GROMACS .gro file of N, CA, C and O in nm:
model
  320
    1MET      N    1  15.632   4.909   5.960
    1MET     CA    2  15.500   4.927   6.033
    1MET      C    3  15.506   4.856   6.161
    1MET      O    4  15.451   4.939   6.276
    2ARG      N    5  15.580   4.764   6.197
    2ARG     CA    6  15.598   4.712   6.335
    2ARG      C    7  15.670   4.821   6.436
    2ARG      O    8  15.649   4.835   6.553
    3ILE      N    9  15.752   4.879   6.362
    3ILE     CA   10  15.856   4.965   6.442
    3ILE      C   11  15.794   5.099   6.485
    3ILE      O   12  15.787   5.146   6.607
    4ARG      N   13  15.668   5.141   6.404
    4ARG     CA   14  15.590   5.258   6.429
    4ARG      C   15  15.510   5.204   6.551
    4ARG      O   16  15.485   5.302   6.641
    5ARG      N   17  15.447   5.088   6.569
    5ARG     CA   18  15.377   5.060   6.673
    5ARG      C   19  15.454   5.010   6.800
    5ARG      O   20  15.397   5.085   6.920
    6ILE      N   21  15.571   4.992   6.803
    6ILE     CA   22  15.642   4.971   6.919
    6ILE      C   23  15.688   5.127   6.969
    6ILE      O   24  15.683   5.150   7.080
    7LEU      N   25  15.724   5.210   6.869
    7LEU     CA   26  15.767   5.339   6.905
    7LEU      C   27  15.637   5.406   6.968
    7LEU      O   28  15.660   5.482   7.070
    8ALA      N   29  15.521   5.403   6.901
    8ALA     CA   30  15.410   5.457   6.961
    8ALA      C   31  15.374   5.398   7.111
    8ALA      O   32  15.334   5.478   7.202
    9ALA      N   33  15.381   5.267   7.129
    9ALA     CA   34  15.372   5.221   7.266
    9ALA      C   35  15.481   5.263   7.383
    9ALA      O   36  15.450   5.299   7.464
   10VAL      N   37  15.586   5.295   7.313
   10VAL     CA   38  15.698   5.350   7.406
   10VAL      C   39  15.662   5.475   7.458
   10VAL      O   40  15.678   5.524   7.564
   11ILE      N   41  15.611   5.552   7.359
   11ILE     CA   42  15.595   5.701   7.386
   11ILE      C   43  15.469   5.711   7.478
   11ILE      O   44  15.463   5.790   7.570
   12ALA      N   45  15.350   5.644   7.448
   12ALA     CA   46  15.242   5.633   7.530
   12ALA      C   47  15.298   5.603   7.665
   12ALA      O   48  15.239   5.652   7.778
   13THR      N   49  15.364   5.485   7.687
   13THR     CA   50  15.398   5.446   7.818
   13THR      C   51  15.474   5.565   7.888
   13THR      O   52  15.465   5.590   8.005
   14ALA      N   53  15.573   5.621   7.813
   14ALA     CA   54  15.647   5.734   7.874
   14ALA      C   55  15.577   5.837   7.929
   14ALA      O   56  15.594   5.901   8.012
   15ALA      N   57  15.465   5.889   7.854
   15ALA     CA   58  15.380   5.990   7.863
   15ALA      C   59  15.288   5.962   7.985
   15ALA      O   60  15.272   6.028   8.069
   16LEU      N   61  15.249   5.840   8.000
   16LEU     CA   62  15.170   5.790   8.119
   16LEU      C   63  15.239   5.805   8.245
   16LEU      O   64  15.196   5.830   8.349
   17THR      N   65  15.385   5.752   8.236
   17THR     CA   66  15.463   5.746   8.351
   17THR      C   67  15.520   5.878   8.387
   17THR      O   68  15.507   5.913   8.512
   18GLY      N   69  15.523   5.967   8.274
   18GLY     CA   70  15.553   6.123   8.322
   18GLY      C   71  15.432   6.173   8.385
   18GLY      O   72  15.447   6.265   8.479
   19LEU      N   73  15.310   6.153   8.346
   19LEU     CA   74  15.192   6.208   8.409
   19LEU      C   75  15.181   6.160   8.554
   19LEU      O   76  15.158   6.247   8.657
   20SER      N   77  15.197   6.043   8.586
   20SER     CA   78  15.202   5.984   8.746
   20SER      C   79  15.294   6.048   8.801
   20SER      O   80  15.294   6.082   8.919
   21LEU      N   81  15.430   6.054   8.761
   21LEU     CA   82  15.537   6.114   8.837
   21LEU      C   83  15.496   6.257   8.869
   21LEU      O   84  15.525   6.318   8.970
   22THR      N   85  15.447   6.337   8.760
   22THR     CA   86  15.393   6.459   8.774
   22THR      C   87  15.286   6.469   8.907
   22THR      O   88  15.297   6.576   8.977
   23GLY      N   89  15.190   6.385   8.884
   23GLY     CA   90  15.094   6.396   8.988
   23GLY      C   91  15.150   6.350   9.121
   23GLY      O   92  15.107   6.421   9.236
   24ALA      N   93  15.237   6.288   9.139
   24ALA     CA   94  15.303   6.239   9.253
   24ALA      C   95  15.384   6.341   9.309
   24ALA      O   96  15.382   6.372   9.447
   25ALA      N   97  15.462   6.426   9.244
   25ALA     CA   98  15.537   6.532   9.288
   25ALA      C   99  15.444   6.637   9.332
   25ALA      O  100  15.472   6.711   9.433
   26THR      N  101  15.343   6.679   9.263
   26THR     CA  102  15.252   6.777   9.306
   26THR      C  103  15.190   6.727   9.446
   26THR      O  104  15.172   6.839   9.516
   27ALA      N  105  15.146   6.606   9.465
   27ALA     CA  106  15.076   6.554   9.570
   27ALA      C  107  15.187   6.574   9.689
   27ALA      O  108  15.153   6.613   9.814
   28THR      N  109  15.324   6.549   9.662
   28THR     CA  110  15.403   6.562   9.765
   28THR      C  111  15.438   6.704   9.800
   28THR      O  112  15.455   6.730   9.921
   29ALA      N  113  15.462   6.791   9.700
   29ALA     CA  114  15.474   6.936   9.718
   29ALA      C  115  15.334   6.984   9.810
   29ALA      O  116  15.377   7.062   9.902
   30THR      N  117  15.229   6.949   9.781
   30THR     CA  118  15.122   7.002   9.849
   30THR      C  119  15.132   6.936   9.982
   30THR      O  120  15.088   7.025  10.103
   31ALA      N  121  15.155   6.812  10.027
   31ALA     CA  122  15.159   6.762  10.143
   31ALA      C  123  15.265   6.835  10.240
   31ALA      O  124  15.252   6.863  10.331
   32THR      N  125  15.384   6.865  10.167
   32THR     CA  126  15.490   6.922  10.240
   32THR      C  127  15.455   7.060  10.280
   32THR      O  128  15.481   7.109  10.385
   33ALA      N  129  15.381   7.151  10.202
   33ALA     CA  130  15.340   7.279  10.214
   33ALA      C  131  15.252   7.268  10.309
   33ALA      O  132  15.263   7.366  10.412
   34THR      N  133  15.151   7.182  10.335
   34THR     CA  134  15.065   7.181  10.431
   34THR      C  135  15.126   7.131  10.574
   34THR      O  136  15.090   7.212  10.669
   35ALA      N  137  15.231   7.046  10.577
   35ALA     CA  138  15.279   7.013  10.679
   35ALA      C  139  15.370   7.133  10.750
   35ALA      O  140  15.375   7.154  10.851
   36THR      N  141  15.424   7.197  10.634
   36THR     CA  142  15.501   7.331  10.682
   36THR      C  143  15.428   7.429  10.751
   36THR      O  144  15.450   7.478  10.847
   37ALA      N  145  15.308   7.441  10.691
   37ALA     CA  146  15.209   7.550  10.736
   37ALA      C  147  15.160   7.504  10.889
   37ALA      O  148  15.134   7.577  10.960
   38THR      N  149  15.139   7.380  10.906
   38THR     CA  150  15.082   7.321  11.036
   38THR      C  151  15.187   7.323  11.133
   38THR      O  152  15.149   7.386  11.252
   39THR      N  153  15.310   7.291  11.096
   39THR     CA  154  15.411   7.298  11.208
   39THR      C  155  15.460   7.420  11.225
   39THR      O  156  15.555   7.448  11.307
   40GLY      N  157  15.455   7.514  11.134
   40GLY     CA  158  15.535   7.636  11.133
   40GLY      C  159  15.479   7.741  11.218
   40GLY      O  160  15.490   7.720  11.339
   41SER      N  161  15.417   7.838  11.162
   41SER     CA  162  15.365   7.945  11.237
   41SER      C  163  15.214   7.944  11.292
   41SER      O  164  15.179   8.032  11.387
   42VAL      N  165  15.162   7.832  11.260
   42VAL     CA  166  15.016   7.803  11.308
   42VAL      C  167  15.010   7.743  11.440
   42VAL      O  168  15.071   7.629  11.448
   43THR      N  169  14.940   7.799  11.532
   43THR     CA  170  14.915   7.751  11.655
   43THR      C  171  14.795   7.671  11.663
   43THR      O  172  14.685   7.727  11.647
   44PRO      N  173  14.781   7.543  11.721
   44PRO     CA  174  14.670   7.469  11.724
   44PRO      C  175  14.576   7.533  11.833
   44PRO      O  176  14.618   7.586  11.905
   45ALA      N  177  14.425   7.517  11.810
   45ALA     CA  178  14.363   7.550  11.918
   45ALA      C  179  14.350   7.488  12.038
   45ALA      O  180  14.323   7.547  12.134
   46SER      N  181  14.376   7.368  12.048
   46SER     CA  182  14.391   7.283  12.173
   46SER      C  183  14.504   7.173  12.143
   46SER      O  184  14.532   7.139  12.020
   47VAL      N  185  14.564   7.135  12.242
   47VAL     CA  186  14.668   7.049  12.253
   47VAL      C  187  14.632   6.928  12.320
   47VAL      O  188  14.553   6.941  12.421
   48THR      N  189  14.720   6.814  12.305
   48THR     CA  190  14.688   6.697  12.397
   48THR      C  191  14.786   6.721  12.545
   48THR      O  192  14.883   6.808  12.507
   49PRO      N  193  14.761   6.632  12.623
   49PRO     CA  194  14.846   6.656  12.739
   49PRO      C  195  14.995   6.636  12.720
   49PRO      O  196  15.084   6.694  12.753
   50GLY      N  197  15.007   6.517  12.630
   50GLY     CA  198  15.138   6.481  12.574
   50GLY      C  199  15.230   6.590  12.500
   50GLY      O  200  15.350   6.622  12.531
   51GLU      N  201  15.155   6.662  12.428
   51GLU     CA  202  15.192   6.762  12.345
   51GLU      C  203  15.246   6.887  12.429
   51GLU      O  204  15.356   6.951  12.408
   52CYS      N  205  15.157   6.911  12.519
   52CYS     CA  206  15.189   7.022  12.627
   52CYS      C  207  15.311   7.009  12.692
   52CYS      O  208  15.404   7.078  12.688
   53THR      N  209  15.324   6.888  12.762
   53THR     CA  210  15.442   6.845  12.829
   53THR      C  211  15.577   6.838  12.747
   53THR      O  212  15.688   6.872  12.784
   54ASP      N  213  15.560   6.783  12.629
   54ASP     CA  214  15.663   6.766  12.538
   54ASP      C  215  15.727   6.901  12.482
   54ASP      O  216  15.834   6.903  12.452
   55GLY      N  217  15.621   6.992  12.473
   55GLY     CA  218  15.675   7.119  12.434
   55GLY      C  219  15.723   7.215  12.547
   55GLY      O  220  15.754   7.327  12.521
   56GLY      N  221  15.749   7.144  12.655
   56GLY     CA  222  15.817   7.214  12.777
   56GLY      C  223  15.712   7.300  12.873
   56GLY      O  224  15.762   7.369  12.944
   57GLY      N  225  15.576   7.271  12.865
   57GLY     CA  226  15.480   7.330  12.930
   57GLY      C  227  15.419   7.229  13.066
   57GLY      O  228  15.474   7.114  13.048
   58THR      N  229  15.333   7.283  13.137
   58THR     CA  230  15.267   7.203  13.230
   58THR      C  231  15.119   7.239  13.216
   58THR      O  232  15.090   7.336  13.171
   59ILE      N  233  15.060   7.153  13.275
   59ILE     CA  234  14.898   7.157  13.252
   59ILE      C  235  14.848   7.204  13.370
   59ILE      O  236  14.881   7.152  13.510
   60ASP      N  237  14.778   7.323  13.340
   60ASP     CA  238  14.707   7.401  13.467
   60ASP      C  239  14.571   7.368  13.466
   60ASP      O  240  14.482   7.404  13.385
   61ARG      N  241  14.524   7.291  13.571
   61ARG     CA  242  14.409   7.230  13.577
   61ARG      C  243  14.291   7.323  13.667
   61ARG      O  244  14.180   7.284  13.683
   62SER      N  245  14.358   7.442  13.713
   62SER     CA  246  14.268   7.508  13.781
   62SER      C  247  14.194   7.605  13.710
   62SER      O  248  14.117   7.692  13.760
   63THR      N  249  14.202   7.615  13.569
   63THR     CA  250  14.114   7.694  13.494
   63THR      C  251  13.967   7.646  13.506
   63THR      O  252  13.956   7.518  13.497
   64PRO      N  253  13.869   7.729  13.487
   64PRO     CA  254  13.732   7.683  13.491
   64PRO      C  255  13.675   7.588  13.402
   64PRO      O  256  13.612   7.508  13.434
   65VAL      N  257  13.703   7.614  13.277
   65VAL     CA  258  13.612   7.520  13.171
   65VAL      C  259  13.717   7.422  13.128
   65VAL      O  260  13.680   7.301  13.153
   66LEU      N  261  13.827   7.443  13.080
   66LEU     CA  262  13.924   7.339  13.026
   66LEU      C  263  14.068   7.342  13.087
   66LEU      O  264  14.107   7.463  13.116
   67PRO      N  265  14.137   7.248  13.111
   67PRO     CA  266  14.290   7.282  13.147
   67PRO      C  267  14.359   7.355  13.044
   67PRO      O  268  14.317   7.329  12.926
   68THR      N  269  14.444   7.421  13.088
   68THR     CA  270  14.535   7.511  13.002
   68THR      C  271  14.692   7.455  12.998
   68THR      O  272  14.722   7.440  13.116
   69CYS      N  273  14.743   7.483  12.892
   69CYS     CA  274  14.895   7.451  12.902
   69CYS      C  275  14.971   7.564  12.932
   69CYS      O  276  14.938   7.697  12.873
   70ARG      N  277  15.044   7.587  13.043
   70ARG     CA  278  15.126   7.704  13.064
   70ARG      C  279  15.278   7.674  13.056
   70ARG      O  280  15.331   7.575  13.091
   71GLY      N  281  15.315   7.777  12.999
   71GLY     CA  282  15.477   7.772  12.957
   71GLY      C  283  15.511   7.688  12.836
   71GLY      O  284  15.412   7.623  12.787
   72GLY      N  285  15.626   7.693  12.794
   72GLY     CA  286  15.654   7.616  12.702
   72GLY      C  287  15.603   7.658  12.552
   72GLY      O  288  15.552   7.772  12.534
   73MET      N  289  15.618   7.591  12.433
   73MET     CA  290  15.572   7.602  12.297
   73MET      C  291  15.426   7.639  12.301
   73MET      O  292  15.384   7.709  12.224
   74TYR      N  293  15.328   7.565  12.369
   74TYR     CA  294  15.199   7.600  12.352
   74TYR      C  295  15.130   7.650  12.473
   74TYR      O  296  15.009   7.631  12.521
   75ASP      N  297  15.205   7.751  12.519
   75ASP     CA  298  15.149   7.837  12.634
   75ASP      C  299  15.040   7.902  12.601
   75ASP      O  300  15.004   7.980  12.504
   76GLY      N  301  14.922   7.889  12.690
   76GLY     CA  302  14.792   7.950  12.689
   76GLY      C  303  14.695   7.866  12.593
   76GLY      O  304  14.579   7.899  12.589
   77GLN      N  305  14.735   7.741  12.547
   77GLN     CA  306  14.642   7.669  12.457
   77GLN      C  307  14.565   7.583  12.572
   77GLN      O  308  14.622   7.527  12.661
   78THR      N  309  14.429   7.554  12.521
   78THR     CA  310  14.370   7.451  12.592
   78THR      C  311  14.409   7.312  12.579
   78THR      O  312  14.461   7.278  12.467
   79VAL      N  313  14.378   7.242  12.678
   79VAL     CA  314  14.437   7.087  12.678
   79VAL      C  315  14.308   6.987  12.672
   79VAL      O  316  14.222   7.009  12.757
   80ASP      N  317  14.301   6.924  12.575
   80ASP     CA  318  14.193   6.847  12.579
   80ASP      C  319  14.240   6.675  12.551
   80ASP      O  320  14.343   6.647  12.520
   0.00000   0.00000   0.00000
C-alpha cells in the first residue's frame, strides 16, 4: 500500500512537471515566433532617432509633419 502511494505521488509530480515544461516550451516558441515576425519582414510604422541612425539612415527634418528617416534599413519611416 505504501509503495502505491509513493508511486502515485511520483507519477503526479512527473505529470505536473511535464505540464509546466510543455507550457514553458509553448510560451518560448510563441515568443520566438513573434520576435521573428517583428524583426523579420515587418517594418514598424515609426522608428526612434537611434534606430534610424543605427540602421544606417539619417534624419530628414525638412518634412512638414514628422521627421523622416532617409536611407538605411528604415528608409521612408517617420521618426518620433
